[in-house]
Coordinates of C-alpha atoms in Angstrom, one line a residue:
Chain A
M1 CA 0.0 0.0 0.0
L2 CA 1.0 3.5 -0.3
R3 CA -0.8 6.7 -0.6
D4 CA 0.3 10.3 -0.8
S5 CA -1.7 12.9 1.0
W6 CA 0.9 15.3 2.1
N7 CA -0.5 18.3 0.2
R8 CA -3.6 18.1 2.2
P9 CA -5.4 20.0 4.9
W10 CA -3.0 22.1 6.9
K11 CA -1.7 24.3 4.2
M12 CA -0.3 27.3 5.8
V13 CA -0.9 30.7 4.5
G14 CA 1.9 31.8 2.2
S15 CA 4.2 34.6 3.0
E16 CA 7.8 35.5 2.1
H17 CA 9.0 34.0 5.2
Y18 CA 9.9 30.3 5.0
P19 CA 7.6 28.6 7.5
S20 CA 9.4 27.4 10.6
G21 CA 8.0 25.1 13.1
N22 CA 8.2 21.8 14.8
P23 CA 7.0 18.5 13.3
R24 CA 3.3 18.1 13.3
W25 CA 3.0 14.9 11.3
L26 CA 5.0 11.8 12.2
L27 CA 5.0 8.9 9.7
A28 CA 6.2 5.7 11.3
E29 CA 7.1 3.2 8.7
L30 CA 7.2 0.3 11.0
T31 CA 8.5 -2.3 8.6
Y32 CA 9.2 -2.8 4.9
A33 CA 7.7 -6.3 5.0
C34 CA 4.4 -6.5 3.1
P35 CA 2.2 -9.3 1.8
L36 CA 1.3 -7.2 -1.2
Q37 CA 3.4 -6.4 -4.3
C38 CA 1.9 -3.2 -5.7
P39 CA 4.1 -2.0 -8.6
Y40 CA 3.6 1.7 -7.5
C41 CA 4.9 1.2 -3.9
S42 CA 6.6 4.3 -2.6
N43 CA 9.1 2.3 -0.6
P44 CA 12.7 2.5 -1.9
I45 CA 13.6 0.0 -4.6
D46 CA 16.4 -1.3 -2.4
Y47 CA 14.2 -1.8 0.6
A48 CA 15.3 -5.4 1.0
K49 CA 18.7 -4.2 2.1
H50 CA 17.3 -2.3 5.0
S51 CA 16.0 -5.0 7.2
D52 CA 17.3 -4.0 10.6
E53 CA 14.1 -2.8 12.2
L54 CA 13.8 -0.6 15.2
S55 CA 12.7 -2.3 18.4
T56 CA 9.5 -1.6 20.3
E57 CA 11.5 0.5 22.8
D58 CA 13.1 2.6 20.0
W59 CA 9.7 3.4 18.6
R60 CA 8.3 4.3 22.0
R61 CA 11.1 6.7 22.6
V62 CA 10.7 8.3 19.1
F63 CA 7.0 8.8 19.7
S64 CA 7.6 10.4 23.0
E65 CA 10.3 12.7 21.7
A66 CA 8.3 13.8 18.7
R67 CA 5.2 14.4 20.8
E68 CA 7.2 16.6 23.1
M69 CA 8.0 18.8 20.1
G70 CA 4.4 19.1 19.2
A71 CA 3.8 16.3 16.7
V72 CA 0.1 15.4 16.9
Q73 CA -0.8 13.2 13.8
L74 CA 0.9 9.8 13.8
G75 CA 0.6 7.5 10.8
F76 CA 1.5 3.8 11.3
S77 CA 2.6 2.7 7.9
G78 CA 5.1 0.5 6.1
G79 CA 5.3 -1.9 4.3
E80 CA 2.3 -3.4 6.0
P81 CA 2.3 -2.2 9.7
L82 CA 0.1 -5.2 10.7
V83 CA 3.1 -7.4 10.2
R84 CA 4.6 -5.9 13.5
K85 CA 3.4 -7.9 16.4
D86 CA 3.8 -5.0 18.7
L87 CA 1.5 -2.7 16.8
A88 CA -1.2 -2.6 19.5
A89 CA 1.4 -1.8 22.1
L90 CA 2.7 1.0 20.0
V91 CA -0.7 2.4 19.3
R92 CA -1.5 2.3 23.1
H93 CA 1.7 4.2 23.9
A94 CA 1.0 6.8 21.1
R95 CA -2.6 7.3 22.1
K96 CA -1.6 7.9 25.7
L97 CA 0.8 10.6 24.6
G98 CA -2.1 12.4 22.9
Y99 CA -1.5 11.5 19.2
Y100 CA -4.3 11.1 16.7
T101 CA -3.4 7.6 15.5
N102 CA -3.8 6.5 11.9
L103 CA -3.4 3.0 10.7
I104 CA -2.5 3.0 7.0
T105 CA -2.9 -0.6 5.9
S106 CA -3.7 -2.9 3.0
G107 CA -6.2 -4.6 5.4
Y108 CA -4.6 -7.8 4.5
G109 CA -4.3 -10.0 7.6
L110 CA -6.7 -7.9 9.6
N111 CA -9.4 -9.8 11.4
E112 CA -12.1 -8.7 13.8
A113 CA -10.2 -9.8 16.9
R114 CA -7.3 -7.6 15.9
I115 CA -9.6 -4.7 15.1
L116 CA -11.0 -4.9 18.6
E117 CA -7.5 -5.2 20.1
L118 CA -6.5 -2.0 18.3
K119 CA -9.7 -0.2 19.3
D120 CA -9.0 -1.1 22.9
A121 CA -5.5 0.3 22.5
G122 CA -7.0 3.6 21.4
L123 CA -6.5 3.5 17.6
D124 CA -8.4 6.5 16.0
H125 CA -8.7 5.6 12.4
I126 CA -8.0 2.9 9.8
Q127 CA -7.3 3.6 6.2
I128 CA -7.6 0.7 3.9
S129 CA -6.2 0.6 0.4
I130 CA -8.1 -1.2 -2.4
Q131 CA -6.3 -1.6 -5.7
A132 CA -9.4 -1.7 -8.0
P133 CA -13.1 -2.0 -7.8
E134 CA -13.2 -5.6 -9.1
K135 CA -11.6 -8.8 -8.0
T136 CA -9.4 -9.8 -10.9
L137 CA -7.7 -6.4 -11.3
N138 CA -7.4 -5.8 -7.6
N139 CA -5.7 -9.1 -7.1
Y140 CA -3.4 -8.7 -10.1
I141 CA -2.2 -5.2 -9.0
A142 CA -1.8 -6.3 -5.4
G143 CA 0.0 -9.4 -6.4
T144 CA -2.1 -11.1 -3.8
D145 CA -5.6 -12.7 -3.6
S146 CA -7.0 -10.0 -1.3
F147 CA -10.2 -8.4 -2.8
E148 CA -13.0 -10.1 -0.9
H149 CA -11.0 -9.9 2.4
K150 CA -10.5 -6.2 2.0
K151 CA -14.2 -5.6 1.6
E152 CA -14.9 -7.6 4.7
V153 CA -12.3 -5.6 6.6
A154 CA -14.0 -2.4 5.4
H155 CA -17.3 -3.6 6.9
W156 CA -15.6 -4.4 10.3
V157 CA -14.0 -1.0 10.4
K158 CA -17.4 0.6 10.0
K159 CA -19.0 -1.8 12.5
H160 CA -16.6 -0.9 15.2
G161 CA -17.1 2.8 14.9
Y162 CA -13.9 3.9 13.2
P163 CA -13.9 6.7 10.6
M164 CA -13.3 4.7 7.4
V165 CA -11.0 6.0 4.8
L166 CA -10.7 4.2 1.6
C167 CA -7.6 4.8 -0.5
V168 CA -7.3 3.9 -4.1
V169 CA -4.1 4.6 -6.0
I170 CA -5.0 5.7 -9.6
H171 CA -3.0 4.8 -12.6
R172 CA -3.4 3.6 -16.2
R173 CA -4.6 0.1 -15.3
N174 CA -7.6 1.4 -13.2
I175 CA -8.3 5.0 -14.2
H176 CA -11.0 4.0 -16.6
L177 CA -12.9 2.5 -13.6
M178 CA -13.2 5.8 -11.8
R179 CA -17.0 5.6 -11.7
D180 CA -16.9 2.0 -10.3
I181 CA -14.3 3.1 -7.7
L182 CA -16.6 5.8 -6.5
E183 CA -19.6 3.5 -6.4
M184 CA -17.6 0.9 -4.4
A185 CA -16.8 3.6 -1.9
V186 CA -20.5 4.5 -1.6
E187 CA -21.4 0.8 -1.2
L188 CA -18.7 0.4 1.6
E189 CA -20.0 3.6 3.3
A190 CA -16.6 5.2 3.4
D191 CA -16.4 8.4 5.3
Y192 CA -13.4 9.6 3.3
L193 CA -12.2 8.5 -0.1
E194 CA -8.7 9.2 -1.2
L195 CA -8.2 9.1 -4.9
A196 CA -4.4 9.2 -5.1
N197 CA -3.0 9.6 -8.5
T198 CA 0.2 7.8 -8.5
Q199 CA 3.2 9.9 -7.6
Y200 CA 6.2 8.7 -9.6
Y201 CA 8.8 7.7 -7.0
G202 CA 10.3 4.4 -6.0
W203 CA 8.6 1.4 -7.7
A204 CA 6.1 3.7 -9.4
H205 CA 9.0 5.5 -11.1
L206 CA 10.4 2.2 -12.2
N207 CA 7.0 1.3 -13.8
R208 CA 6.1 4.8 -15.0
D209 CA 5.8 3.9 -18.6
Q210 CA 3.2 1.3 -17.7
L211 CA 1.3 3.3 -15.1
L212 CA 1.1 6.9 -16.3
P213 CA -2.2 7.7 -17.9
T214 CA -2.8 10.1 -20.7
R215 CA -4.0 13.7 -20.2
A216 CA -7.4 12.8 -21.7
Q217 CA -7.7 9.9 -19.2
F218 CA -6.8 12.2 -16.3
E219 CA -9.3 14.9 -17.3
E220 CA -12.1 12.4 -17.7
A221 CA -11.4 10.8 -14.4
E222 CA -11.2 14.1 -12.6
A223 CA -14.5 15.2 -14.0
I224 CA -16.1 12.1 -12.6
A225 CA -14.5 12.6 -9.2
N226 CA -15.7 16.2 -9.1
E227 CA -19.2 15.1 -10.0
Y228 CA -19.3 12.7 -7.1
K229 CA -17.7 15.3 -4.8
E230 CA -20.7 17.5 -5.4
K231 CA -23.2 14.7 -5.2
L232 CA -21.8 13.2 -1.9
K233 CA -21.3 16.4 -0.1
G234 CA -22.0 15.9 3.6
R235 CA -21.8 12.1 3.2
M236 CA -18.3 11.3 2.0
K237 CA -15.3 13.5 1.8
I238 CA -13.3 13.0 -1.4
Y239 CA -9.7 13.9 -1.6
Y240 CA -8.3 14.0 -5.0
V241 CA -4.5 13.9 -5.1
V242 CA -3.5 15.6 -8.3
P243 CA -1.2 14.0 -10.9
D244 CA 1.6 16.6 -10.9
Y245 CA 3.0 15.6 -14.3
Y246 CA 0.0 17.3 -15.8
E247 CA 0.2 20.5 -13.8
N248 CA 2.0 23.7 -14.7
R249 CA 3.3 24.4 -11.2
P250 CA 4.9 22.0 -8.7
K251 CA 3.4 20.9 -5.5
A252 CA 4.5 22.5 -2.2
C253 CA 6.1 19.2 -1.4
M254 CA 5.8 18.2 2.3
N255 CA 4.4 21.6 2.9
G256 CA 8.0 22.8 2.8
W257 CA 11.1 20.8 3.6
G258 CA 11.6 20.4 7.4
T259 CA 8.5 22.4 8.3
T260 CA 5.8 19.8 9.2
F261 CA 6.6 16.2 8.3
L262 CA 8.9 13.7 9.8
T263 CA 9.2 10.2 8.5
I264 CA 11.0 7.5 10.4
A265 CA 12.0 4.5 8.2
P266 CA 11.9 0.9 9.5
D267 CA 15.6 1.0 10.2
G268 CA 15.4 4.3 12.1
L269 CA 16.5 6.6 9.4
A270 CA 14.9 10.0 9.9
L271 CA 13.7 11.6 6.6
P272 CA 12.2 15.0 5.8
C273 CA 10.0 13.1 3.4
H274 CA 9.5 9.4 2.9
E275 CA 11.4 9.3 -0.4
A276 CA 14.4 11.3 0.7
R277 CA 16.5 8.2 1.3
M278 CA 17.3 8.2 -2.4
L279 CA 19.0 11.7 -2.4
P280 CA 22.7 11.2 -2.8
G281 CA 24.9 12.7 -0.1
L282 CA 22.0 13.9 2.0
D283 CA 23.2 11.6 4.8
C284 CA 20.0 11.4 6.8
P285 CA 20.4 10.9 10.5
N286 CA 19.2 7.8 12.4
V287 CA 17.1 7.9 15.6
R288 CA 19.4 5.3 17.0
D289 CA 22.2 7.9 17.1
M290 CA 20.3 11.2 17.7
S291 CA 17.3 12.5 19.5
V292 CA 14.3 13.7 17.4
R293 CA 14.9 17.2 18.6
D294 CA 18.5 17.2 17.6
I295 CA 17.6 15.7 14.2
W296 CA 14.9 18.2 13.5
L297 CA 16.7 21.3 14.7
N298 CA 20.4 20.6 14.0
S299 CA 20.9 17.8 11.4
E300 CA 22.3 18.9 8.1
A301 CA 19.8 16.8 6.2
F302 CA 16.8 18.6 7.8
N303 CA 18.3 22.0 7.2
R304 CA 19.4 21.4 3.7
F305 CA 16.4 22.7 1.8
R306 CA 14.9 24.9 4.5
G307 CA 14.6 28.5 3.3
Y308 CA 15.4 29.8 -0.2
G309 CA 19.2 30.1 -0.1
W310 CA 19.7 26.7 -1.9
M311 CA 17.6 27.6 -4.9
K312 CA 18.8 28.2 -8.4
E313 CA 17.1 30.2 -11.0
P314 CA 14.3 30.4 -12.1
C315 CA 13.2 29.6 -8.5
R316 CA 15.4 32.0 -6.7
S317 CA 13.8 35.2 -8.1
C318 CA 10.4 33.7 -8.6
P319 CA 7.5 35.3 -6.7
E320 CA 5.9 31.9 -6.3
K321 CA 8.8 30.3 -4.4
A322 CA 7.0 31.0 -1.1
K323 CA 4.0 29.1 -2.4
D324 CA 5.7 25.9 -3.7
Y325 CA 9.2 26.0 -2.3
G326 CA 10.6 25.0 -5.7
G327 CA 8.6 21.8 -5.7
C328 CA 9.8 18.3 -4.8
R329 CA 13.6 17.6 -4.3
C330 CA 13.2 13.9 -5.0
Q331 CA 11.3 14.5 -8.3
A332 CA 14.0 17.0 -9.3
Y333 CA 16.7 14.4 -8.6
L334 CA 14.8 11.6 -10.4
L335 CA 14.1 13.6 -13.5
T336 CA 17.3 15.7 -13.8
G337 CA 19.9 14.0 -11.7
D338 CA 20.3 17.2 -9.6
M339 CA 18.4 17.6 -6.4
N340 CA 18.9 21.3 -6.4
A341 CA 17.1 21.8 -9.7
T342 CA 13.7 23.3 -10.1
D343 CA 11.1 20.6 -10.0
P344 CA 10.6 19.8 -13.8
V345 CA 6.8 19.8 -13.3
C346 CA 7.0 23.6 -13.4
S347 CA 6.5 25.1 -16.8
L348 CA 9.3 27.5 -16.1
A349 CA 11.8 24.8 -15.3
P350 CA 14.7 24.4 -17.7
D351 CA 14.2 20.6 -17.5
R352 CA 10.4 20.7 -18.2
Q353 CA 11.1 18.6 -21.3
T354 CA 11.9 15.5 -19.1
V355 CA 8.2 15.5 -18.0
Q356 CA 7.0 15.8 -21.6
D357 CA 9.3 12.9 -22.5
A358 CA 7.9 10.8 -19.7
I359 CA 4.4 11.4 -20.9
G360 CA 5.5 10.6 -24.5
N361 CA 7.2 7.4 -23.5
A362 CA 4.2 6.2 -21.5
A363 CA 1.9 6.9 -24.5
S364 CA 4.1 5.0 -26.9
A365 CA 3.1 1.5 -28.2
S366 CA 6.1 -0.2 -26.5
A367 CA 4.9 0.9 -23.1
E368 CA 1.8 -1.3 -23.6
V369 CA 3.7 -4.5 -23.8
K370 CA 6.3 -3.8 -21.1
P371 CA 5.6 -6.0 -18.1
L372 CA 5.0 -4.4 -14.7
V373 CA 7.8 -5.0 -12.2
F374 CA 6.2 -6.0 -8.9
R375 CA 7.4 -4.9 -5.6
N376 CA 8.8 -7.9 -3.7
S377 CA 12.1 -8.9 -2.1
R378 CA 13.3 -10.9 -5.0
N379 CA 13.0 -7.9 -7.4
S380 CA 14.3 -5.6 -4.8
K381 CA 17.5 -7.6 -4.4
A382 CA 17.9 -8.1 -8.1
L383 CA 17.5 -4.4 -8.8
S384 CA 19.8 -3.2 -6.0
G385 CA 22.7 -5.5 -6.6
Chain B
M1 CA -28.4 26.4 6.5
A2 CA -30.7 27.8 9.3
L3 CA -30.2 26.3 12.7
N4 CA -33.1 24.7 14.4
P5 CA -33.4 26.5 17.8
E6 CA -34.5 23.3 19.5
S7 CA -31.5 21.3 18.3
R8 CA -28.9 20.3 20.8
F9 CA -25.3 19.9 19.5
T10 CA -22.9 17.1 20.1
F11 CA -19.3 16.7 19.0
S12 CA -18.8 14.3 16.2
P13 CA -17.5 10.8 17.2
L14 CA -15.3 10.9 14.1
H15 CA -13.4 13.9 15.3
R16 CA -11.5 14.8 18.4
L17 CA -11.3 18.2 20.1
Q18 CA -8.0 18.5 22.0
W19 CA -5.8 21.0 23.7
E20 CA -2.3 21.2 22.3
E21 CA 0.2 22.3 24.8
A22 CA 3.0 22.9 22.1
Q23 CA 0.7 25.2 20.1
Q24 CA -1.2 26.6 23.0
K25 CA -4.5 26.2 21.3
Y26 CA -7.3 23.8 20.8
V27 CA -7.3 21.7 17.6
I28 CA -9.7 19.4 15.9
L29 CA -8.2 16.1 14.8
Y30 CA -9.6 13.7 12.2
P31 CA -8.1 11.2 9.8
E32 CA -4.8 12.7 8.7
G33 CA -5.9 16.2 9.3
L34 CA -5.9 19.0 11.8
V35 CA -7.8 22.3 12.2
E36 CA -6.4 24.9 14.6
L37 CA -9.1 26.8 16.5
N38 CA -9.1 30.3 17.8
V39 CA -10.4 31.0 21.3
P40 CA -14.0 31.8 20.5
A41 CA -14.4 28.8 18.2
A42 CA -12.9 26.5 20.9
E43 CA -15.2 27.9 23.6
I44 CA -18.3 27.3 21.5
L45 CA -17.3 23.8 20.4
K46 CA -16.4 22.7 23.9
L47 CA -20.0 23.3 24.9
C48 CA -21.3 21.0 22.2
D49 CA -21.7 18.0 24.5
G50 CA -25.2 17.0 23.5
T51 CA -27.0 18.9 26.3
R52 CA -27.1 22.4 24.9
N53 CA -28.9 24.2 22.1
L54 CA -28.0 27.5 20.5
E55 CA -29.8 29.6 23.2
T56 CA -28.0 27.9 26.1
I57 CA -24.6 28.1 24.4
V58 CA -25.1 31.8 23.8
E59 CA -26.3 32.5 27.4
E60 CA -23.4 30.6 28.9
L61 CA -20.7 32.3 26.8
E62 CA -22.3 35.8 27.4
Q63 CA -22.1 35.1 31.1
K64 CA -18.7 33.7 31.1
F65 CA -17.1 36.5 29.1
E66 CA -19.4 39.2 30.4
T67 CA -20.5 40.3 27.0
S68 CA -23.7 40.4 24.9
G69 CA -24.9 40.3 21.3
I70 CA -22.8 37.3 20.2
R71 CA -25.8 35.2 19.0
D72 CA -25.1 35.7 15.3
D73 CA -21.4 34.8 15.7
V74 CA -22.2 31.6 17.6
A75 CA -24.8 30.6 15.1
G76 CA -22.4 31.2 12.2
L77 CA -19.7 29.1 13.8
L78 CA -22.2 26.3 14.6
E79 CA -23.4 26.3 11.0
S80 CA -19.9 25.9 9.6
A81 CA -19.1 23.3 12.2
L82 CA -22.1 21.3 11.1
E83 CA -21.2 21.7 7.5
N84 CA -17.7 20.5 8.2
G85 CA -19.0 17.5 10.2
W86 CA -17.3 18.6 13.4
I87 CA -20.6 18.6 15.3
R88 CA -24.0 17.0 14.9
A89 CA -27.4 18.3 15.6
L90 CA -29.6 16.2 17.9
P91 CA -33.4 16.6 17.2

């Protein structure tokens, strides 16, 4: 599973000052282990190399330290967080500290007893990912026979009084089913539906030619989503995560580097965004060696792209830099090889052509026959040497 | 949306109203989201416990803050809170 919702609610009002603040959102990637094999997973391609997971005690300490700094939203993610046997204990600790606790799961392996156990521990919300609104495609994308079970889990989530968030990652294999996806969410009585257009990092970047829809497909799907947004007002909140390859301006990634979000990877690496492990020479700190406070305030990695001093033109003199902070550093690196470049999604970016090329490649006939590379340990090892 | 004067208001079970020490303000928490509240909004929402209607909320706040004429402001906040799903109206 993996969804991207970072551009969402707490957008701060733009000003010339770079926003400074303590972490509000802590994403705890408890493990890279996952029974699913989604080919758009945002975990790093070499995840199989990072198998030294933090202990229960490490996580407890991290939660306490981040909470002291003011973090209030805590996402339990992965991989599949249900794989961790200490999940309920971690939820209990987090809830006691005052976090709003979000379980971000494939639902696979969740049974009613475990839902009750988590409820008792104080879990606030469960987000379930479904890969497609019909069985064959869902199971193909997930690489696992999971469709019926996921729907059952969705019913239990409702039954036990959780707000139910359904997440569907959108790409070329399922975008034509937008109406069915929305109807499925209605049938499952979701309180929130996240329609997350694939963001092209990690495994999604590897499979981009096979996953990136055309502009016409995007526009049609977005129109349908907007129609339902209107129709379901007051019943279901629909978040539509925009596909940034078809935008003219980049997203304000992570609400600004080192302003709001803190991700801790399974091996304890502290990241300003969950993709930042890939950035060469960033040298992210590890919670095994440093306190959260020290990491947030003093580490080089978290200070690297704070403010505007690092920017090149056209960002440096652009009046919109305080709105989008130059876009996404990981996307700049993936598309141009330079993490200091303007995000090529921007129509003013010198490397805008790389986005056009990606769109062109995905639309070419050869993309149709290229097989998807599924996210699993065998492929991870083969691809990372 | 006109408020029914008989309705009592209760906080939504899908949201949480919480004091944040680090920010020195009340916030509303919900799946992956957060709304920061100013003082008047927090004072109004804290009274949405299922026992009070518009009239009693206004009276209590007017007493507490030794003021008057806040009815329209309270009603406006309650309306937008209803629209956002933060509170529910009990018949």
